[in-house]
Short mmCIF file of C-alpha atoms and ligand atoms in Angstrom, two decimals:
data_model
loop_
_atom_site.label_atom_id
_atom_site.label_comp_id
_atom_site.label_asym_id
_atom_site.label_seq_id
_atom_site.Cartn_x
_atom_site.Cartn_y
_atom_site.Cartn_z
CA MET K 911 26.33 103.28 206.05
CA VAL K 912 24.93 99.75 206.33
CA THR K 913 23.77 98.79 202.87
CA ARG K 914 21.11 96.13 202.45
CA ARG K 915 23.56 93.72 200.89
CA LYS K 916 26.06 94.32 203.69
CA PHE K 917 23.37 93.77 206.34
CA LEU K 918 22.31 90.45 204.82
CA ARG K 919 25.97 89.37 204.52
CA GLN K 920 26.70 90.33 208.14
CA SER K 921 23.60 88.46 209.34
CA ALA K 922 24.60 85.36 207.40
CA SER K 923 28.14 85.51 208.86
CA ALA K 924 26.75 85.94 212.36
CA ILE K 925 24.60 82.85 211.94
CA ALA K 926 27.55 80.90 210.50
CA ALA K 927 29.66 82.00 213.49
CA GLY K 928 27.00 80.72 215.89
CA LEU K 929 26.18 84.22 217.15
CA THR K 930 22.62 84.88 218.22
CA ILE K 931 20.67 87.42 216.23
CA PRO K 932 17.73 88.89 218.20
CA SER K 933 15.11 87.50 215.83
CA MET K 934 16.44 83.98 216.37
CA LEU K 935 15.37 84.12 220.01
CA GLY K 936 12.02 82.49 220.66
CA ASP K 937 10.41 85.39 222.53
CA ASN K 938 11.52 87.95 220.00
CA LYS K 939 9.43 86.15 217.42
CA LEU K 940 6.50 87.97 218.97
CA PHE K 941 7.48 91.55 218.67
CA ALA K 942 8.43 94.08 216.06
CA HIS K 943 12.11 95.02 215.73
CA PRO K 944 13.25 98.42 214.57
CA VAL K 945 15.16 97.95 211.32
CA GLY K 946 17.83 100.27 209.98
CA ALA K 947 16.54 102.89 207.58
CA ASN K 948 18.93 101.83 204.84
CA ASP K 949 18.04 98.14 204.79
CA LYS K 950 15.60 98.43 201.89
CA VAL K 951 13.20 95.54 201.37
CA ARG K 952 11.48 95.55 197.98
CA VAL K 953 8.12 93.81 197.93
CA GLY K 954 5.54 93.01 195.28
CA LEU K 955 1.87 92.31 196.04
CA ILE K 956 -0.05 89.67 194.07
CA GLY K 957 -3.83 89.96 194.65
CA CYS K 958 -4.54 93.49 195.85
CA ARG K 959 -8.22 93.80 196.70
CA ASN K 960 -8.88 92.95 200.35
CA MET K 961 -6.47 90.99 202.57
CA GLY K 962 -3.51 91.45 200.25
CA TRP K 963 -3.89 95.18 200.71
CA SER K 964 -4.26 94.83 204.51
CA ASP K 965 -1.04 92.83 204.52
CA LEU K 966 0.80 95.36 202.41
CA SER K 967 -0.47 98.22 204.61
CA ASP K 968 1.28 96.67 207.60
CA PHE K 969 4.45 96.16 205.54
CA LEU K 970 4.38 99.85 204.61
CA ILE K 971 4.42 100.87 208.27
CA HIS K 972 8.12 100.00 208.02
CA PRO K 973 10.00 102.81 206.31
CA GLU K 974 12.57 100.42 204.84
CA VAL K 975 9.87 98.60 202.84
CA ASP K 976 9.20 99.76 199.29
CA CYS K 977 6.30 98.34 197.31
CA VAL K 978 7.75 98.32 193.80
CA ALA K 979 5.12 96.17 192.05
CA LEU K 980 1.42 95.35 192.21
CA CYS K 981 -0.29 92.54 190.33
CA ASP K 982 -4.00 91.91 189.91
CA ILE K 983 -6.25 90.55 187.17
CA ASP K 984 -8.77 93.36 187.80
CA LYS K 985 -7.62 96.70 186.37
CA GLN K 986 -9.96 98.66 188.62
CA VAL K 987 -8.48 97.06 191.76
CA LEU K 988 -4.96 97.51 190.42
CA ASP K 989 -5.39 101.21 189.58
CA GLY K 990 -7.16 101.84 192.90
CA ARG K 991 -4.33 100.33 194.93
CA ALA K 992 -1.71 102.16 192.86
CA GLY K 993 -3.55 105.36 193.82
CA ASP K 994 -3.53 104.32 197.49
CA ILE K 995 0.24 103.81 197.39
CA LYS K 996 0.75 107.15 195.70
CA LYS K 997 -1.17 108.80 198.56
CA LEU K 998 0.66 106.85 201.27
CA ARG K 999 4.19 106.97 199.93
CA ASN K 1000 4.18 109.20 196.85
CA THR K 1001 5.70 106.32 194.88
CA THR K 1002 4.49 104.59 191.71
CA PRO K 1003 4.76 100.81 191.66
CA GLU K 1004 4.93 98.95 188.35
CA LEU K 1005 1.56 97.32 187.54
CA TYR K 1006 1.16 93.74 186.29
CA GLY K 1007 -1.71 91.49 185.20
CA ASP K 1008 0.44 88.35 185.08
CA TYR K 1009 2.27 87.46 188.30
CA ARG K 1010 4.99 85.62 186.35
CA LYS K 1011 6.19 88.95 184.91
CA LEU K 1012 6.41 90.37 188.42
CA LEU K 1013 8.42 87.34 189.54
CA ASP K 1014 10.84 87.85 186.63
CA ARG K 1015 12.07 91.05 188.29
CA LYS K 1016 15.39 90.49 189.97
CA ASP K 1017 15.09 93.49 192.32
CA ILE K 1018 12.09 92.10 194.27
CA ASP K 1019 13.01 90.46 197.58
CA ALA K 1020 9.61 89.24 198.72
CA VAL K 1021 6.07 88.82 197.48
CA ILE K 1022 2.79 88.98 199.37
CA ILE K 1023 0.20 86.55 198.00
CA GLY K 1024 -3.35 87.76 198.65
CA THR K 1025 -5.15 85.88 195.88
CA PRO K 1026 -8.02 83.38 196.35
CA ASP K 1027 -6.96 80.01 197.81
CA HIS K 1028 -6.89 78.10 194.49
CA TRP K 1029 -3.97 80.27 193.36
CA HIS K 1030 -1.75 80.09 196.45
CA CYS K 1031 0.10 76.90 195.51
CA LEU K 1032 1.25 77.83 192.01
CA GLN K 1033 2.13 81.39 192.95
CA THR K 1034 4.05 80.33 196.07
CA VAL K 1035 5.97 77.60 194.26
CA ASP K 1036 6.81 79.94 191.37
CA ALA K 1037 7.85 82.71 193.77
CA CYS K 1038 10.15 80.34 195.69
CA ALA K 1039 11.67 79.11 192.43
CA ALA K 1040 12.29 82.73 191.45
CA GLY K 1041 14.23 83.25 194.69
CA LYS K 1042 11.66 85.39 196.50
CA ASP K 1043 10.70 85.16 200.14
CA VAL K 1044 6.93 84.80 200.53
CA TYR K 1045 4.16 86.04 202.81
CA VAL K 1046 1.25 83.83 201.74
CA GLU K 1047 -2.29 84.15 202.98
CA LYS K 1048 -4.13 81.33 204.70
CA PRO K 1049 -5.30 78.66 204.10
CA ILE K 1050 -2.04 77.91 202.33
CA ALA K 1051 -3.84 75.85 199.67
CA ASN K 1052 -7.16 74.59 198.43
CA SER K 1053 -6.18 70.89 198.61
CA ILE K 1054 -4.04 68.46 200.57
CA ALA K 1055 -1.70 67.74 197.64
CA GLU K 1056 -1.05 71.45 197.09
CA CYS K 1057 -0.02 71.80 200.75
CA ASP K 1058 2.62 69.10 200.20
CA ALA K 1059 3.88 70.76 197.01
CA MET K 1060 4.26 74.09 198.79
CA VAL K 1061 6.16 72.61 201.72
CA ALA K 1062 8.49 70.85 199.27
CA ALA K 1063 9.10 74.06 197.28
CA VAL K 1064 9.88 76.18 200.32
CA LYS K 1065 12.46 73.60 201.45
CA LYS K 1066 13.91 73.00 197.98
CA TYR K 1067 14.47 76.69 197.29
CA ASN K 1068 15.35 77.59 200.88
CA ARG K 1069 13.00 80.53 201.23
CA VAL K 1070 11.78 82.44 204.28
CA VAL K 1071 7.99 82.06 204.32
CA GLN K 1072 5.34 83.43 206.63
CA VAL K 1073 1.78 82.08 206.45
CA GLY K 1074 -0.88 84.71 207.15
CA GLN K 1075 -2.14 83.07 210.34
CA GLN K 1076 -1.42 86.14 212.42
CA GLN K 1077 -2.74 84.67 215.67
CA ARG K 1078 0.64 82.91 215.87
CA SER K 1079 2.09 86.36 216.62
CA GLY K 1080 -0.61 87.32 219.15
CA ASN K 1081 0.59 88.00 222.69
CA HIS K 1082 -2.52 86.60 224.40
CA TRP K 1083 -2.42 83.42 222.29
CA HIS K 1084 1.14 82.84 223.51
CA GLU K 1085 -0.01 83.43 227.11
CA MET K 1086 -2.82 80.95 226.51
CA LYS K 1087 -0.36 78.37 225.21
CA ARG K 1088 1.88 78.84 228.26
CA TYR K 1089 -1.12 78.36 230.55
CA ILE K 1090 -2.13 75.14 228.78
CA ASP K 1091 1.46 73.87 228.90
CA SER K 1092 1.55 74.54 232.67
CA GLY K 1093 -0.88 71.63 233.13
CA LYS K 1094 -3.15 73.69 235.41
CA LEU K 1095 -6.24 72.74 233.38
CA GLY K 1096 -5.76 69.08 234.34
CA LYS K 1097 -6.37 66.45 231.68
CA ILE K 1098 -7.73 68.02 228.52
CA ALA K 1099 -10.11 65.50 227.01
CA ARG K 1100 -11.72 67.64 224.34
CA VAL K 1101 -11.13 70.89 222.45
CA GLU K 1102 -14.22 72.51 220.99
CA VAL K 1103 -13.72 74.92 218.10
CA TRP K 1104 -16.57 76.87 216.56
CA ALA K 1105 -17.32 79.75 214.19
CA ASN K 1106 -20.90 80.88 213.69
CA PHE K 1107 -20.89 83.57 211.02
CA ASN K 1108 -23.47 84.44 208.40
CA TYR K 1109 -21.13 86.03 205.89
CA GLY K 1110 -21.17 84.23 202.59
CA ALA K 1111 -24.13 82.08 203.64
CA LEU K 1112 -26.81 84.68 202.99
CA SER K 1113 -26.19 85.40 199.29
CA LEU K 1114 -28.81 84.40 196.75
CA PRO K 1115 -27.91 82.90 193.37
CA VAL K 1116 -27.55 85.33 190.46
CA PRO K 1117 -27.41 84.46 186.73
CA ASP K 1118 -24.11 84.30 184.86
CA SER K 1119 -23.19 87.62 183.28
CA PRO K 1120 -20.57 89.14 180.97
CA VAL K 1121 -17.07 89.48 182.42
CA PRO K 1122 -16.73 93.01 183.85
CA ALA K 1123 -14.55 95.43 181.88
CA GLY K 1124 -10.89 95.31 182.87
CA VAL K 1125 -11.11 91.81 184.39
CA ASP K 1126 -8.95 88.96 183.02
CA PHE K 1127 -11.32 86.21 184.15
CA ASP K 1128 -9.31 83.40 182.58
CA MET K 1129 -6.36 84.46 184.74
CA TRP K 1130 -8.64 84.65 187.78
CA LEU K 1131 -9.73 81.05 187.16
CA GLY K 1132 -6.15 79.95 186.51
CA PRO K 1133 -5.81 76.24 187.29
CA ALA K 1134 -9.50 75.93 188.30
CA PRO K 1135 -12.09 74.51 185.84
CA LYS K 1136 -13.26 76.73 182.97
CA ARG K 1137 -16.69 78.34 183.48
CA THR K 1138 -18.67 81.40 182.59
CA PHE K 1139 -18.51 84.47 184.81
CA ASN K 1140 -20.80 84.64 187.82
CA LYS K 1141 -20.55 87.50 190.31
CA GLU K 1142 -21.32 85.20 193.24
CA ARG K 1143 -18.24 83.09 192.55
CA PHE K 1144 -15.92 86.08 192.15
CA HIS K 1145 -14.37 88.74 194.43
CA GLY K 1146 -14.81 87.88 198.09
CA SER K 1147 -17.56 85.26 197.78
CA TRP K 1148 -15.38 82.69 195.89
CA ARG K 1149 -14.54 81.17 199.32
CA MET K 1150 -17.94 79.42 199.40
CA PHE K 1151 -17.28 77.39 196.18
CA TRP K 1152 -15.20 74.20 196.17
CA ASP K 1153 -13.14 75.07 193.08
CA TYR K 1154 -11.62 78.06 194.90
CA GLY K 1155 -12.16 77.63 198.65
CA GLY K 1156 -13.57 75.43 201.38
CA GLY K 1157 -16.19 77.52 203.20
CA LEU K 1158 -15.90 78.49 206.85
CA LEU K 1159 -13.74 75.49 207.78
CA THR K 1160 -10.90 76.66 205.57
CA ASP K 1161 -11.62 80.38 205.92
CA TRP K 1162 -11.91 80.72 209.73
CA GLY K 1163 -11.18 77.12 210.62
CA VAL K 1164 -7.48 77.31 209.84
CA HIS K 1165 -7.00 80.24 212.25
CA LEU K 1166 -8.81 78.46 215.07
CA LEU K 1167 -7.75 74.86 214.40
CA ASP K 1168 -4.19 76.16 214.31
CA MET K 1169 -4.63 77.27 217.94
CA ALA K 1170 -6.21 73.93 218.90
CA LEU K 1171 -3.40 71.89 217.30
CA TRP K 1172 -0.73 74.17 218.76
CA GLY K 1173 -2.35 74.08 222.20
CA MET K 1174 -2.49 70.28 222.17
CA ASN K 1175 1.01 69.88 220.63
CA VAL K 1176 -0.41 67.96 217.67
CA LYS K 1177 2.13 67.61 214.86
CA GLY K 1178 0.50 65.03 212.59
CA MET K 1179 -2.75 63.64 211.30
CA PRO K 1180 -5.61 62.48 213.57
CA LYS K 1181 -6.37 58.75 213.95
CA ARG K 1182 -9.69 59.36 212.29
CA VAL K 1183 -11.87 62.22 211.06
CA ILE K 1184 -15.65 62.19 211.07
CA GLY K 1185 -17.46 65.03 209.29
CA ALA K 1186 -21.12 65.70 208.56
CA GLY K 1187 -22.69 68.78 207.07
CA GLY K 1188 -24.94 70.35 204.49
CA LYS K 1189 -26.76 73.44 203.33
CA PHE K 1190 -29.34 73.09 206.07
CA ALA K 1191 -29.94 76.69 207.19
CA TYR K 1192 -30.23 78.26 203.71
CA PRO K 1193 -30.69 75.50 201.11
CA GLN K 1194 -31.70 77.99 198.38
CA ASN K 1195 -28.70 80.26 198.76
CA SER K 1196 -25.75 80.43 196.42
CA PRO K 1197 -22.83 78.87 198.37
CA GLU K 1198 -21.80 75.30 197.55
CA THR K 1199 -19.92 74.80 200.83
CA PHE K 1200 -21.64 73.73 204.04
CA ASP K 1201 -23.54 76.33 206.03
CA THR K 1202 -23.81 73.74 208.80
CA LEU K 1203 -20.92 71.43 209.60
CA SER K 1204 -19.60 69.29 212.46
CA VAL K 1205 -16.23 67.53 212.39
CA VAL K 1206 -14.58 65.32 215.01
CA TYR K 1207 -10.82 64.71 214.90
CA GLU K 1208 -9.94 61.67 217.00
CA TYR K 1209 -6.65 60.99 218.88
CA ASP K 1210 -5.59 58.34 221.39
CA ASP K 1211 -6.81 60.24 224.44
CA PHE K 1212 -8.68 63.37 223.35
CA LEU K 1213 -10.92 64.83 220.65
CA ILE K 1214 -10.86 68.08 218.72
CA GLN K 1215 -14.23 69.06 217.32
CA TRP K 1216 -15.17 71.78 214.86
CA SER K 1217 -18.60 73.22 214.25
CA ASN K 1218 -20.08 76.04 212.23
CA VAL K 1219 -23.72 76.89 211.71
CA ALA K 1220 -25.19 79.78 209.75
CA GLY K 1221 -28.40 81.56 210.67
CA THR K 1222 -27.17 82.15 214.20
CA GLU K 1223 -24.33 84.39 215.21
CA THR K 1224 -24.27 83.33 218.83
CA GLY K 1225 -22.27 80.50 220.35
CA PRO K 1226 -21.01 78.77 223.49
CA TYR K 1227 -19.60 80.89 226.37
CA GLY K 1228 -21.23 83.98 224.83
CA ARG K 1229 -18.85 83.92 221.87
CA ASN K 1230 -19.87 83.39 218.24
CA TYR K 1231 -16.42 81.98 217.48
CA GLY K 1232 -13.64 80.58 219.60
CA LEU K 1233 -12.10 77.55 221.26
CA ALA K 1234 -12.70 75.78 224.57
CA PHE K 1235 -10.01 73.50 226.00
CA LYS K 1236 -12.02 71.27 228.35
CA GLY K 1237 -9.74 70.20 231.21
CA THR K 1238 -10.64 68.24 234.33
CA ASN K 1239 -9.73 71.30 236.47
CA GLY K 1240 -11.25 73.97 234.27
CA THR K 1241 -12.20 75.12 230.79
CA LEU K 1242 -10.02 77.59 228.94
CA VAL K 1243 -12.10 79.63 226.49
CA ALA K 1244 -10.36 81.81 223.92
CA ASN K 1245 -10.90 83.96 220.89
CA ARG K 1246 -9.30 87.08 219.45
CA GLU K 1247 -10.93 89.29 222.08
CA SER K 1248 -9.64 87.49 225.21
CA TRP K 1249 -9.04 84.18 226.92
CA GLU K 1250 -10.39 83.09 230.27
CA VAL K 1251 -10.35 80.09 232.57
CA ILE K 1252 -13.65 78.89 234.00
CA PRO K 1253 -12.72 76.69 236.99
CA GLU K 1254 -14.37 73.37 237.81
CA GLY K 1255 -15.35 74.07 241.42
CA ASN K 1256 -12.17 75.41 243.04
CA LYS K 1257 -9.76 73.24 241.05
CA ALA K 1258 -8.32 76.08 238.92
CA GLU K 1259 -7.91 79.83 239.20
CA ALA K 1260 -10.37 82.11 237.39
CA ILE K 1261 -8.40 84.11 234.83
CA ASN K 1262 -9.30 86.70 232.23
CA SER K 1263 -6.58 87.85 229.84
CA LEU K 1264 -6.79 90.54 227.15
CA PRO K 1265 -4.81 90.89 223.91
CA ASN K 1266 -2.86 93.91 222.65
CA PHE K 1267 -4.48 93.58 219.19
CA GLN K 1268 -1.07 93.81 217.52
CA ASP K 1269 -1.16 90.30 216.02
CA HIS K 1270 -1.07 91.28 212.38
CA LYS K 1271 1.49 94.05 212.72
CA ASP K 1272 3.77 91.81 214.78
CA HIS K 1273 3.31 88.98 212.27
CA VAL K 1274 4.50 91.17 209.40
CA ALA K 1275 7.37 92.54 211.52
CA ASN K 1276 8.41 88.99 212.38
CA PHE K 1277 8.54 88.12 208.68
CA LEU K 1278 10.70 91.15 207.85
CA SER K 1279 13.01 90.39 210.73
CA CYS K 1280 13.31 86.73 209.68
CA MET K 1281 14.00 87.74 206.07
CA LYS K 1282 16.92 89.89 207.13
CA SER K 1283 18.47 87.33 209.46
CA ARG K 1284 17.65 84.40 207.14
CA ASN K 1285 15.76 82.82 210.03
CA PHE K 1286 13.51 80.17 208.46
CA ASP K 1287 11.62 79.59 211.68
CA THR K 1288 9.02 82.30 211.17
CA ALA K 1289 6.09 82.75 213.56
CA CYS K 1290 3.92 80.68 211.22
CA THR K 1291 6.02 78.43 208.99
CA ILE K 1292 4.81 76.64 205.89
CA ASP K 1293 4.68 73.45 208.00
CA ASN K 1294 2.36 75.13 210.52
CA GLY K 1295 0.17 76.41 207.70
CA SER K 1296 0.18 73.07 205.95
CA LEU K 1297 -0.87 71.10 209.03
CA CYS K 1298 -3.99 73.09 209.78
CA ALA K 1299 -4.93 73.54 206.10
CA LYS K 1300 -4.81 69.74 205.76
CA TYR K 1301 -7.02 69.42 208.83
CA ALA K 1302 -9.57 71.75 207.28
CA HIS K 1303 -9.55 69.77 204.03
CA LEU K 1304 -9.85 66.46 205.92
CA GLY K 1305 -13.02 67.69 207.63
CA ASN K 1306 -14.57 68.95 204.39
CA ILE K 1307 -13.66 65.76 202.52
CA SER K 1308 -15.15 63.54 205.21
CA ALA K 1309 -18.41 65.49 205.10
CA ARG K 1310 -18.42 65.60 201.27
CA VAL K 1311 -18.07 61.83 200.90
CA GLY K 1312 -20.22 61.12 203.96
CA ALA K 1313 -17.76 58.73 205.62
CA SER K 1314 -15.48 58.59 208.60
CA LEU K 1315 -11.93 58.60 207.21
CA VAL K 1316 -8.38 57.64 208.03
CA TYR K 1317 -5.74 59.60 206.13
CA ASP K 1318 -2.23 58.18 205.72
CA ASP K 1319 0.03 61.21 205.27
CA LEU K 1320 3.00 59.07 204.19
CA LYS K 1321 1.20 57.09 201.52
CA LYS K 1322 -0.97 60.13 200.69
CA THR K 1323 -4.18 58.08 200.61
CA PHE K 1324 -7.45 57.72 202.48
CA ASN K 1325 -9.10 54.42 203.31
CA ASN K 1326 -11.80 55.50 200.86
CA LYS K 1327 -11.61 55.72 197.05
CA GLU K 1328 -14.08 58.63 196.75
CA ALA K 1329 -12.09 60.65 199.28
CA ASP K 1330 -8.85 59.92 197.38
CA LYS K 1331 -10.30 61.78 194.39
CA LEU K 1332 -10.43 64.97 196.47
CA ILE K 1333 -6.77 64.95 197.55
CA LYS K 1334 -5.38 66.61 194.43
CA PRO K 1335 -7.10 68.96 191.95
CA THR K 1336 -6.78 68.49 188.21
CA TYR K 1337 -5.20 71.67 186.89
CA ARG K 1338 -6.70 73.20 183.79
CA ASN K 1339 -4.40 73.59 180.77
CA PRO K 1340 -1.96 75.26 180.36
CA TRP K 1341 -1.38 75.29 184.14
CA LYS K 1342 0.58 72.30 185.44
CA PHE K 1343 0.51 70.92 188.96
CA PRO K 1344 3.98 71.70 190.42
CA GLN K 1345 6.49 68.83 190.17
CA LEU K 1346 9.17 69.00 192.87
N1 NAD O 895 -5.26 86.43 207.50
C1 NAD O 895 -6.52 86.83 207.55
O1 NAD O 895 -7.05 87.17 208.61
C2 NAD O 895 -7.32 86.86 206.28
C3 NAD O 895 -8.49 87.64 206.20
C4 NAD O 895 -9.18 87.66 204.97
C5 NAD O 895 -8.72 86.92 203.89
N2 NAD O 895 -7.60 86.17 204.02
C6 NAD O 895 -7.10 85.37 202.87
O2 NAD O 895 -6.60 86.26 201.89
C7 NAD O 895 -6.80 85.70 200.57
C8 NAD O 895 -7.55 86.70 199.72
O3 NAD O 895 -8.83 86.90 200.27
P1 NAD O 895 -9.64 88.24 199.97
O4 NAD O 895 -10.76 88.34 200.91
O5 NAD O 895 -8.67 89.36 199.90
O6 NAD O 895 -10.18 87.94 198.48
P2 NAD O 895 -10.63 88.99 197.35
O7 NAD O 895 -11.44 88.23 196.38
O8 NAD O 895 -11.24 90.19 197.99
O9 NAD O 895 -9.25 89.47 196.71
C9 NAD O 895 -8.45 88.62 195.92
C10 NAD O 895 -7.73 89.47 194.89
O10 NAD O 895 -6.88 88.59 194.13
C11 NAD O 895 -6.99 88.97 192.75
N3 NAD O 895 -6.57 87.85 191.90
C12 NAD O 895 -7.24 86.70 191.61
N4 NAD O 895 -6.50 85.90 190.81
C13 NAD O 895 -5.34 86.58 190.59
C14 NAD O 895 -4.17 86.29 189.85
N5 NAD O 895 -4.03 85.15 189.16
N6 NAD O 895 -3.17 87.18 189.84
C15 NAD O 895 -3.28 88.35 190.52
N7 NAD O 895 -4.37 88.69 191.26
C16 NAD O 895 -5.38 87.80 191.28
C17 NAD O 895 -8.45 89.34 192.60
O11 NAD O 895 -8.71 90.08 191.44
C18 NAD O 895 -8.68 90.14 193.89
O12 NAD O 895 -8.30 91.48 193.70
C19 NAD O 895 -7.56 84.40 200.79
O13 NAD O 895 -6.67 83.32 200.76
C20 NAD O 895 -8.17 84.56 202.17
O14 NAD O 895 -8.39 83.32 202.84
C21 NAD O 895 -6.89 86.14 205.18
#
């Protein structure tokens, strides 16, 4: 029988001996591997309501995964998900309201972090320090400084981390990347990225109200500023308020900008970022973040531009969200449904390519495979997640201060004092910004 411990030891020896483990091969990063029934992986989920649960559901497809712990600050969510696991697996995970108690458990190998963005940094750093591998949802953090802290923690504690940007495991995105790399599009001078969604933008303000029964609201706020409870700033809709999220640019933008940066082989900061936006479509509505936003990221010989506008759910090339790589031979248009090449005259071939819609399942499988082989090069590493999260924050910060900005990622400063104030949040006592 191959015990879990024995499997991990054998994998480590194989790596030390220079042998190739399947998951270390580039192409295998894309696809699920069958894993031996006895190689138990014990996971805990922190933040169980929506995406955290979707993540866990794809972990539980794998018979070797046991969910031994759930943590949420909302008792109703917690009890509901415990019931779901009972139905799925007939097991009873331990329930927690404080993630630090869950992390104290020595038998947990990995945690899934499905909390709002303002919590990702502390929980990831603490999980790494506790020796857990981490599957953390995107955007990795709600500020530039938190991205840096998370990257440092993952490296310091040597953990396997997957960022929940599942497009990195999508077969048709990899085909798209290969097509771009082939050079057939000619010179790509501009990448357009857009997401026109109404969700979040249509909500009307509601008065503050008592904290719902069973909710530990102070623990929901965590490091964010103290305030009274308001339903609009809570479950789901928190992403449209600066203390917890960054609107569509951080919510959808990281998925799509990730593809733009990957496609163009961008590894660092742009020369300059120019953002402009406001609450132009629905000025009376509750969100603080921009319902209308344009951002240009400038490089030596091309531009990447982002745009979102609420009040319309249509967009270029008949797609309400997507990317267009504008090459001199043709335009490659992509989103989760397909990618296609629209030739300029007869300079490129017309192509239409469909996905297998396995992105998320393959992303989770890749993480499990990397955990077992101690392969730190997951399909979406903390560095990948950090780069595009920083891009999203750069765009928002430029629009918030109303200035074109240059960000120096070595000195960790902008060329603008107001923008500098938005690099790092002030954590509310007793929470401390991680020191690494
Ligand atoms: N990868 C994707 O495609 C995708 C899709 C949707 C959401 N997301 C990401 O997933 C994350 C969660 O989004 P959501 O839509 O599920 O939000 P949500 O508000 O529906 O759920 C968040 C859950 O976290 C819980 N929570 C908050 N603070 C907590 C704490 N300190 N400890 C434990 N639990 C806590 C909340 O009570 C809630 O149950 C976000 O970062 C979001 O960007 C990713």
